[in-house]
């Protein structure tokens, strides 16, 4: 379908004979080859485009990354702040500077030895307003199945028309020339091939989760793949892009096939945004280098959480909220709730192709513990996949009437018609995402640093031994992260929250005092106190926006679909009073735990940057960042401050003039980040992970024969014990220099000496 791609990456015409972009210009400087050593995520926006990214090149090179990792760059809704609402795969986004701006940015980055990793969106496009903003969709609405783009979209054509859920009031659509208008919406006339329905109704197409403004793309079709990837692959082919991040592969009909096709076409380092839960691992037959790092994030967070807090903090949560004590019960009710609220059309379609009862399928989906079963139509079902679905079936059977055809439903979704196998998995992910990520995690939160994507909030902490075992099995090319554009809380917010696991009594007393002064909604207040403290200081508007989103995601008092102005007014009053009346006490509490939170922050950062994989730094998080869920974590970053800190030597080796090491949390975190990233550039890409025996309050490991990382964990317990005492760490043979303090060590080193400057140490063999 090359004739459907009118241009190349830079808006110039493709060769009409081949449909491919012209040969690349040979004028770019060399850029890093192979796998990145580290990436830095930039969130491009209409006011932070390619020119601004290029201006960061000297800073990012000195910081120590090898590649700049960009949010989506294809043409999206003009005002979009995230870029996942693509409207045109044939153009680089004009608001960022277009193709010329991208080329200039790539040249400037390359001049400083930096490559580019792109975030790509294969699963969906946007349904813009007006709808004419998506040329392929407009053609389909006008011509129906006869459109040359009909195969692009995952549409149910069973009755010849596609439902478009836009109607929200009694206003009648009006014909205006050749267009049917409804408020800001516009549709082609005559309206032969579509039907306007209530906005609450399910659309006649697969969508991204419950977002009807994002329509599923059938990228499994080779011609659709070619058309939607022409620009991306031309950027790779011209040497401008050296890596790819694949958004939401679980939404694809055939993730394995897609990744195989992408690798064959690009040949570059590729990671997939695959959410893994618990002991789940990335399928070995997915042709990518690993995940985008949520599995690593949750493991690292657990390393800094005290397991014994599970009881007292769960007791406190239940007492404050009245919520069930059993997290599994909340997950089940949340998944059933979102299926009834959002996914009726998807369930009907699945039931029809599977030949199985809707209620049986709903219970099976509610019991699924992961985002996908990994069954492939026409192939033997992997034993692990079969076990996942069979276990879910056993749970579902308990909730269904005796004799319900559960076994038949399992057979249909694992070994039945291809459409049934595919659609079961394509709805499984959205039910998990909306039911768990966007509902249950806002309803059940004894310690909200555990409430991350893929996390298990009823699993408090993890042992050092378990962490070492996990790291030794990590794919060397997987991405590691602590913060992303989708995390519920930034890494430093979580570092503060983790301290509460060591101080449950003090925390309960503080919450009791604050709640006695100000209260509003028992199902929300306790979440508010946790995040108000952990993000402190935070303005009333920012905090209201966070809580308002949290309340709508929880769906216990209000939701996105059921607004309540009185509740909104009450929530704003609660926020203002909580900050005004309890602010001084919250500030005092936060200050009292800062030494412990700082230790957690530096410890988790060092661990993330030094374990196997490709570490990513989310923009701004090289120093402290106390952001909450998007859009809060997509706010502009003060790069001038970060440049001053770096240029002023405050992230240099201790002992140098004006290095300021230890003078602030910001300076210490920047010091850890810069030294670890630059050391990673000197390490071999396959340096083995070697656990080192250390105290229960430390995690220590070597990377090959050149680097050793040591981090303090559970600092409150360490202080209660009286410190490190006579405990030691035996270093591998050789002389070692701490890149953070400048001190030199060899052999058996007292931990009190090793960690006297910082709660972490980063050693390089001399």
PDB file of N, CA and C in Angstrom, residues 483-561:
ATOM      1  N   UNK A 483      11.260   6.084  36.841  1.00  0.00           N
ATOM      2  CA  UNK A 483      10.157   7.003  36.550  1.00  0.00           C
ATOM      3  C   UNK A 483       9.913   7.011  35.053  1.00  0.00           C
ATOM      4  N   UNK A 484       8.636   7.115  34.666  1.00  0.00           N
ATOM      5  CA  UNK A 484       8.264   7.248  33.262  1.00  0.00           C
ATOM      6  C   UNK A 484       7.142   8.275  33.151  1.00  0.00           C
ATOM      7  N   UNK A 485       6.721   8.514  31.908  1.00  0.00           N
ATOM      8  CA  UNK A 485       5.581   9.408  31.696  1.00  0.00           C
ATOM      9  C   UNK A 485       4.281   8.791  32.179  1.00  0.00           C
ATOM     10  N   UNK A 486       4.287   7.502  32.531  1.00  0.00           N
ATOM     11  CA  UNK A 486       3.072   6.822  32.967  1.00  0.00           C
ATOM     12  C   UNK A 486       3.114   6.350  34.419  1.00  0.00           C
ATOM     13  N   UNK A 487       4.199   6.586  35.148  1.00  0.00           N
ATOM     14  CA  UNK A 487       4.227   6.140  36.536  1.00  0.00           C
ATOM     15  C   UNK A 487       3.233   6.945  37.368  1.00  0.00           C
ATOM     16  N   UNK A 488       2.661   6.288  38.377  1.00  0.00           N
ATOM     17  CA  UNK A 488       1.684   6.959  39.242  1.00  0.00           C
ATOM     18  C   UNK A 488       2.344   8.001  40.130  1.00  0.00           C
ATOM     19  N   UNK A 489       3.617   7.765  40.461  1.00  0.00           N
ATOM     20  CA  UNK A 489       4.379   8.679  41.304  1.00  0.00           C
ATOM     21  C   UNK A 489       5.834   8.635  40.859  1.00  0.00           C
ATOM     22  N   UNK A 490       6.523   9.749  40.983  1.00  0.00           N
ATOM     23  CA  UNK A 490       7.933   9.768  40.633  1.00  0.00           C
ATOM     24  C   UNK A 490       8.733   8.959  41.639  1.00  0.00           C
ATOM     25  N   UNK A 491       9.964   8.664  41.268  1.00  0.00           N
ATOM     26  CA  UNK A 491      10.823   7.837  42.116  1.00  0.00           C
ATOM     27  C   UNK A 491      11.073   8.457  43.483  1.00  0.00           C
ATOM     28  N   UNK A 492      11.180   9.780  43.575  1.00  0.00           N
ATOM     29  CA  UNK A 492      11.464  10.402  44.865  1.00  0.00           C
ATOM     30  C   UNK A 492      10.220  10.472  45.749  1.00  0.00           C
ATOM     31  N   UNK A 493       9.048  10.570  45.150  1.00  0.00           N
ATOM     32  CA  UNK A 493       7.815  10.421  45.922  1.00  0.00           C
ATOM     33  C   UNK A 493       7.763   9.022  46.524  1.00  0.00           C
ATOM     34  N   UNK A 494       8.104   8.021  45.726  1.00  0.00           N
ATOM     35  CA  UNK A 494       8.095   6.644  46.241  1.00  0.00           C
ATOM     36  C   UNK A 494       9.170   6.447  47.303  1.00  0.00           C
ATOM     37  N   UNK A 495      10.308   7.140  47.167  1.00  0.00           N
ATOM     38  CA  UNK A 495      11.368   7.016  48.176  1.00  0.00           C
ATOM     39  C   UNK A 495      10.887   7.499  49.537  1.00  0.00           C
ATOM     40  N   UNK A 496      10.114   8.574  49.548  1.00  0.00           N
ATOM     41  CA  UNK A 496       9.549   9.048  50.809  1.00  0.00           C
ATOM     42  C   UNK A 496       8.514   8.070  51.353  1.00  0.00           C
ATOM     43  N   UNK A 497       7.647   7.590  50.482  1.00  0.00           N
ATOM     44  CA  UNK A 497       6.606   6.669  50.927  1.00  0.00           C
ATOM     45  C   UNK A 497       7.194   5.383  51.491  1.00  0.00           C
ATOM     46  N   UNK A 498       8.294   4.917  50.912  1.00  0.00           N
ATOM     47  CA  UNK A 498       8.914   3.686  51.414  1.00  0.00           C
ATOM     48  C   UNK A 498       9.346   3.828  52.869  1.00  0.00           C
ATOM     49  N   UNK A 499       9.703   5.038  53.284  1.00  0.00           N
ATOM     50  CA  UNK A 499      10.108   5.259  54.675  1.00  0.00           C
ATOM     51  C   UNK A 499       8.966   4.911  55.629  1.00  0.00           C
ATOM     52  N   UNK A 500       7.720   5.130  55.215  1.00  0.00           N
ATOM     53  CA  UNK A 500       6.575   4.855  56.076  1.00  0.00           C
ATOM     54  C   UNK A 500       6.514   3.389  56.484  1.00  0.00           C
ATOM     55  N   UNK A 501       7.072   2.510  55.636  1.00  0.00           N
ATOM     56  CA  UNK A 501       7.068   1.084  55.982  1.00  0.00           C
ATOM     57  C   UNK A 501       7.948   0.799  57.198  1.00  0.00           C
ATOM     58  N   UNK A 502       8.851   1.729  57.524  1.00  0.00           N
ATOM     59  CA  UNK A 502       9.688   1.568  58.700  1.00  0.00           C
ATOM     60  C   UNK A 502       9.179   2.385  59.893  1.00  0.00           C
ATOM     61  N   UNK A 503       8.154   3.198  59.672  1.00  0.00           N
ATOM     62  CA  UNK A 503       7.626   4.057  60.732  1.00  0.00           C
ATOM     63  C   UNK A 503       6.098   3.991  60.777  1.00  0.00           C
ATOM     64  N   UNK A 504       5.513   2.803  60.773  1.00  0.00           N
ATOM     65  CA  UNK A 504       4.046   2.739  60.697  1.00  0.00           C
ATOM     66  C   UNK A 504       3.357   3.383  61.899  1.00  0.00           C
ATOM     67  N   UNK A 505       3.956   3.284  63.066  1.00  0.00           N
ATOM     68  CA  UNK A 505       3.351   3.892  64.251  1.00  0.00           C
ATOM     69  C   UNK A 505       3.337   5.410  64.180  1.00  0.00           C
ATOM     70  N   UNK A 506       4.482   5.990  63.852  1.00  0.00           N
ATOM     71  CA  UNK A 506       4.552   7.447  63.717  1.00  0.00           C
ATOM     72  C   UNK A 506       3.634   7.939  62.615  1.00  0.00           C
ATOM     73  N   UNK A 507       3.579   7.200  61.532  1.00  0.00           N
ATOM     74  CA  UNK A 507       2.722   7.591  60.433  1.00  0.00           C
ATOM     75  C   UNK A 507       1.246   7.548  60.838  1.00  0.00           C
ATOM     76  N   UNK A 508       0.843   6.503  61.519  1.00  0.00           N
ATOM     77  CA  UNK A 508      -0.550   6.401  61.956  1.00  0.00           C
ATOM     78  C   UNK A 508      -0.924   7.559  62.877  1.00  0.00           C
ATOM     79  N   UNK A 509       0.000   7.940  63.758  1.00  0.00           N
ATOM     80  CA  UNK A 509      -0.262   9.062  64.657  1.00  0.00           C
ATOM     81  C   UNK A 509      -0.429  10.365  63.869  1.00  0.00           C
ATOM     82  N   UNK A 510       0.441  10.588  62.885  1.00  0.00           N
ATOM     83  CA  UNK A 510       0.355  11.808  62.082  1.00  0.00           C
ATOM     84  C   UNK A 510      -0.950  11.860  61.304  1.00  0.00           C
ATOM     85  N   UNK A 511      -1.319  10.742  60.667  1.00  0.00           N
ATOM     86  CA  UNK A 511      -2.559  10.709  59.893  1.00  0.00           C
ATOM     87  C   UNK A 511      -3.756  10.944  60.806  1.00  0.00           C
ATOM     88  N   UNK A 512      -3.717  10.380  62.000  1.00  0.00           N
ATOM     89  CA  UNK A 512      -4.803  10.595  62.948  1.00  0.00           C
ATOM     90  C   UNK A 512      -4.973  12.066  63.303  1.00  0.00           C
ATOM     91  N   UNK A 513      -3.865  12.751  63.500  1.00  0.00           N
ATOM     92  CA  UNK A 513      -3.929  14.179  63.826  1.00  0.00           C
ATOM     93  C   UNK A 513      -4.478  14.996  62.659  1.00  0.00           C
ATOM     94  N   UNK A 514      -4.002  14.697  61.439  1.00  0.00           N
ATOM     95  CA  UNK A 514      -4.461  15.459  60.273  1.00  0.00           C
ATOM     96  C   UNK A 514      -5.935  15.172  59.980  1.00  0.00           C
ATOM     97  N   UNK A 515      -6.320  13.910  60.073  1.00  0.00           N
ATOM     98  CA  UNK A 515      -7.711  13.544  59.779  1.00  0.00           C
ATOM     99  C   UNK A 515      -8.680  14.135  60.788  1.00  0.00           C
ATOM    100  N   UNK A 516      -8.219  14.314  62.021  1.00  0.00           N
ATOM    101  CA  UNK A 516      -9.089  14.923  63.034  1.00  0.00           C
ATOM    102  C   UNK A 516      -9.379  16.387  62.713  1.00  0.00           C
ATOM    103  N   UNK A 517      -8.474  17.026  61.983  1.00  0.00           N
ATOM    104  CA  UNK A 517      -8.668  18.431  61.617  1.00  0.00           C
ATOM    105  C   UNK A 517      -9.465  18.586  60.328  1.00  0.00           C
ATOM    106  N   UNK A 518      -9.148  17.737  59.343  1.00  0.00           N
ATOM    107  CA  UNK A 518      -9.738  17.893  58.007  1.00  0.00           C
ATOM    108  C   UNK A 518     -10.110  16.514  57.466  1.00  0.00           C
ATOM    109  N   UNK A 519     -11.333  16.381  56.989  1.00  0.00           N
ATOM    110  CA  UNK A 519     -11.748  15.129  56.361  1.00  0.00           C
ATOM    111  C   UNK A 519     -12.768  15.430  55.277  1.00  0.00           C
ATOM    112  N   UNK A 520     -12.919  14.483  54.357  1.00  0.00           N
ATOM    113  CA  UNK A 520     -13.856  14.689  53.253  1.00  0.00           C
ATOM    114  C   UNK A 520     -14.492  13.384  52.807  1.00  0.00           C
ATOM    115  N   UNK A 521     -13.703  12.535  52.155  1.00  0.00           N
ATOM    116  CA  UNK A 521     -14.196  11.279  51.606  1.00  0.00           C
ATOM    117  C   UNK A 521     -13.331  10.158  52.158  1.00  0.00           C
ATOM    118  N   UNK A 522     -13.858   9.295  53.034  1.00  0.00           N
ATOM    119  CA  UNK A 522     -13.033   8.238  53.639  1.00  0.00           C
ATOM    120  C   UNK A 522     -12.328   7.356  52.619  1.00  0.00           C
ATOM    121  N   UNK A 523     -12.892   7.211  51.414  1.00  0.00           N
ATOM    122  CA  UNK A 523     -12.288   6.360  50.399  1.00  0.00           C
ATOM    123  C   UNK A 523     -11.136   7.044  49.671  1.00  0.00           C
ATOM    124  N   UNK A 524     -10.941   8.343  49.950  1.00  0.00           N
ATOM    125  CA  UNK A 524      -9.909   9.107  49.260  1.00  0.00           C
ATOM    126  C   UNK A 524      -8.922   9.776  50.212  1.00  0.00           C
ATOM    127  N   UNK A 525      -9.379  10.104  51.430  1.00  0.00           N
ATOM    128  CA  UNK A 525      -8.565  10.920  52.335  1.00  0.00           C
ATOM    129  C   UNK A 525      -7.200  10.308  52.619  1.00  0.00           C
ATOM    130  N   UNK A 526      -7.163   8.996  52.864  1.00  0.00           N
ATOM    131  CA  UNK A 526      -5.887   8.384  53.235  1.00  0.00           C
ATOM    132  C   UNK A 526      -4.892   8.410  52.071  1.00  0.00           C
ATOM    133  N   UNK A 527      -5.388   8.274  50.847  1.00  0.00           N
ATOM    134  CA  UNK A 527      -4.521   8.436  49.678  1.00  0.00           C
ATOM    135  C   UNK A 527      -4.006   9.869  49.612  1.00  0.00           C
ATOM    136  N   UNK A 528      -4.875  10.814  49.956  1.00  0.00           N
ATOM    137  CA  UNK A 528      -4.475  12.224  49.940  1.00  0.00           C
ATOM    138  C   UNK A 528      -3.343  12.483  50.924  1.00  0.00           C
ATOM    139  N   UNK A 529      -3.450  11.984  52.146  1.00  0.00           N
ATOM    140  CA  UNK A 529      -2.403  12.252  53.138  1.00  0.00           C
ATOM    141  C   UNK A 529      -1.066  11.654  52.711  1.00  0.00           C
ATOM    142  N   UNK A 530      -1.091  10.443  52.156  1.00  0.00           N
ATOM    143  CA  UNK A 530       0.167   9.838  51.703  1.00  0.00           C
ATOM    144  C   UNK A 530       0.843  10.698  50.641  1.00  0.00           C
ATOM    145  N   UNK A 531       0.079  11.103  49.651  1.00  0.00           N
ATOM    146  CA  UNK A 531       0.679  11.796  48.518  1.00  0.00           C
ATOM    147  C   UNK A 531       0.933  13.268  48.792  1.00  0.00           C
ATOM    148  N   UNK A 532       0.162  13.874  49.689  1.00  0.00           N
ATOM    149  CA  UNK A 532       0.440  15.250  50.076  1.00  0.00           C
ATOM    150  C   UNK A 532       1.776  15.321  50.803  1.00  0.00           C
ATOM    151  N   UNK A 533       2.004  14.380  51.705  1.00  0.00           N
ATOM    152  CA  UNK A 533       3.281  14.341  52.405  1.00  0.00           C
ATOM    153  C   UNK A 533       4.427  14.039  51.447  1.00  0.00           C
ATOM    154  N   UNK A 534       4.241  13.031  50.586  1.00  0.00           N
ATOM    155  CA  UNK A 534       5.348  12.556  49.760  1.00  0.00           C
ATOM    156  C   UNK A 534       5.705  13.517  48.629  1.00  0.00           C
ATOM    157  N   UNK A 535       4.756  14.362  48.207  1.00  0.00           N
ATOM    158  CA  UNK A 535       5.031  15.332  47.142  1.00  0.00           C
ATOM    159  C   UNK A 535       5.301  16.730  47.705  1.00  0.00           C
ATOM    160  N   UNK A 536       5.351  16.842  49.028  1.00  0.00           N
ATOM    161  CA  UNK A 536       5.510  18.154  49.667  1.00  0.00           C
ATOM    162  C   UNK A 536       6.858  18.802  49.318  1.00  0.00           C
ATOM    163  N   UNK A 537       6.885  20.140  49.060  1.00  0.00           N
ATOM    164  CA  UNK A 537       5.757  21.077  49.026  1.00  0.00           C
ATOM    165  C   UNK A 537       5.059  21.047  47.674  1.00  0.00           C
ATOM    166  N   UNK A 538       3.742  21.162  47.701  1.00  0.00           N
ATOM    167  CA  UNK A 538       2.950  21.124  46.475  1.00  0.00           C
ATOM    168  C   UNK A 538       1.819  22.124  46.603  1.00  0.00           C
ATOM    169  N   UNK A 539       1.559  22.872  45.535  1.00  0.00           N
ATOM    170  CA  UNK A 539       0.509  23.870  45.548  1.00  0.00           C
ATOM    171  C   UNK A 539      -0.872  23.265  45.505  1.00  0.00           C
ATOM    172  N   UNK A 540      -1.855  24.055  45.906  1.00  0.00           N
ATOM    173  CA  UNK A 540      -3.229  23.564  45.984  1.00  0.00           C
ATOM    174  C   UNK A 540      -3.768  23.159  44.615  1.00  0.00           C
ATOM    175  N   UNK A 541      -3.449  23.909  43.581  1.00  0.00           N
ATOM    176  CA  UNK A 541      -3.971  23.565  42.259  1.00  0.00           C
ATOM    177  C   UNK A 541      -3.413  22.240  41.759  1.00  0.00           C
ATOM    178  N   UNK A 542      -2.102  22.058  41.885  1.00  0.00           N
ATOM    179  CA  UNK A 542      -1.497  20.786  41.466  1.00  0.00           C
ATOM    180  C   UNK A 542      -2.080  19.624  42.254  1.00  0.00           C
ATOM    181  N   UNK A 543      -2.217  19.819  43.557  1.00  0.00           N
ATOM    182  CA  UNK A 543      -2.688  18.704  44.374  1.00  0.00           C
ATOM    183  C   UNK A 543      -4.162  18.419  44.125  1.00  0.00           C
ATOM    184  N   UNK A 544      -4.952  19.461  43.900  1.00  0.00           N
ATOM    185  CA  UNK A 544      -6.357  19.226  43.553  1.00  0.00           C
ATOM    186  C   UNK A 544      -6.458  18.438  42.256  1.00  0.00           C
ATOM    187  N   UNK A 545      -5.685  18.821  41.242  1.00  0.00           N
ATOM    188  CA  UNK A 545      -5.738  18.112  39.968  1.00  0.00           C
ATOM    189  C   UNK A 545      -5.418  16.634  40.156  1.00  0.00           C
ATOM    190  N   UNK A 546      -4.432  16.333  41.005  1.00  0.00           N
ATOM    191  CA  UNK A 546      -4.086  14.931  41.250  1.00  0.00           C
ATOM    192  C   UNK A 546      -5.241  14.202  41.927  1.00  0.00           C
ATOM    193  N   UNK A 547      -5.782  14.781  43.003  1.00  0.00           N
ATOM    194  CA  UNK A 547      -6.840  14.102  43.755  1.00  0.00           C
ATOM    195  C   UNK A 547      -8.115  13.966  42.931  1.00  0.00           C
ATOM    196  N   UNK A 548      -8.391  14.972  42.123  1.00  0.00           N
ATOM    197  CA  UNK A 548      -9.583  14.908  41.276  1.00  0.00           C
ATOM    198  C   UNK A 548      -9.465  13.750  40.290  1.00  0.00           C
ATOM    199  N   UNK A 549      -8.281  13.592  39.713  1.00  0.00           N
ATOM    200  CA  UNK A 549      -8.072  12.446  38.819  1.00  0.00           C
ATOM    201  C   UNK A 549      -8.162  11.146  39.602  1.00  0.00           C
ATOM    202  N   UNK A 550      -7.550  11.085  40.783  1.00  0.00           N
ATOM    203  CA  UNK A 550      -7.587   9.866  41.591  1.00  0.00           C
ATOM    204  C   UNK A 550      -9.021   9.473  41.927  1.00  0.00           C
ATOM    205  N   UNK A 551      -9.840  10.462  42.278  1.00  0.00           N
ATOM    206  CA  UNK A 551     -11.235  10.166  42.616  1.00  0.00           C
ATOM    207  C   UNK A 551     -11.982   9.617  41.406  1.00  0.00           C
ATOM    208  N   UNK A 552     -11.748  10.209  40.238  1.00  0.00           N
ATOM    209  CA  UNK A 552     -12.436   9.732  39.037  1.00  0.00           C
ATOM    210  C   UNK A 552     -11.939   8.361  38.610  1.00  0.00           C
ATOM    211  N   UNK A 553     -10.644   8.083  38.833  1.00  0.00           N
ATOM    212  CA  UNK A 553     -10.130   6.749  38.504  1.00  0.00           C
ATOM    213  C   UNK A 553     -10.672   5.696  39.470  1.00  0.00           C
ATOM    214  N   UNK A 554     -10.782   6.029  40.743  1.00  0.00           N
ATOM    215  CA  UNK A 554     -11.293   5.074  41.737  1.00  0.00           C
ATOM    216  C   UNK A 554     -12.738   4.708  41.454  1.00  0.00           C
ATOM    217  N   UNK A 555     -13.525   5.673  40.959  1.00  0.00           N
ATOM    218  CA  UNK A 555     -14.915   5.439  40.565  1.00  0.00           C
ATOM    219  C   UNK A 555     -15.787   5.002  41.742  1.00  0.00           C
ATOM    220  N   UNK A 556     -15.415   5.405  42.938  1.00  0.00           N
ATOM    221  CA  UNK A 556     -16.230   5.058  44.108  1.00  0.00           C
ATOM    222  C   UNK A 556     -17.226   6.158  44.461  1.00  0.00           C
ATOM    223  N   UNK A 557     -16.860   7.411  44.187  1.00  0.00           N
ATOM    224  CA  UNK A 557     -17.767   8.529  44.460  1.00  0.00           C
ATOM    225  C   UNK A 557     -18.132   9.271  43.182  1.00  0.00           C
ATOM    226  N   UNK A 558     -17.156   9.481  42.315  1.00  0.00           N
ATOM    227  CA  UNK A 558     -17.391  10.072  41.001  1.00  0.00           C
ATOM    228  C   UNK A 558     -16.571   9.288  39.990  1.00  0.00           C
ATOM    229  N   UNK A 559     -16.783   9.556  38.732  1.00  0.00           N
ATOM    230  CA  UNK A 559     -15.960   8.945  37.678  1.00  0.00           C
ATOM    231  C   UNK A 559     -15.892   9.921  36.520  1.00  0.00           C
ATOM    232  N   UNK A 560     -15.097   9.561  35.496  1.00  0.00           N
ATOM    233  CA  UNK A 560     -15.010  10.392  34.305  1.00  0.00           C
ATOM    234  C   UNK A 560     -16.380  10.504  33.631  1.00  0.00           C
ATOM    235  N   UNK A 561     -17.185   9.456  33.741  1.00  0.00           N
ATOM    236  CA  UNK A 561     -18.490   9.434  33.076  1.00  0.00           C
ATOM    237  C   UNK A 561     -19.608   9.991  33.948  1.00  0.00           C
TER     238      UNK A 561
END
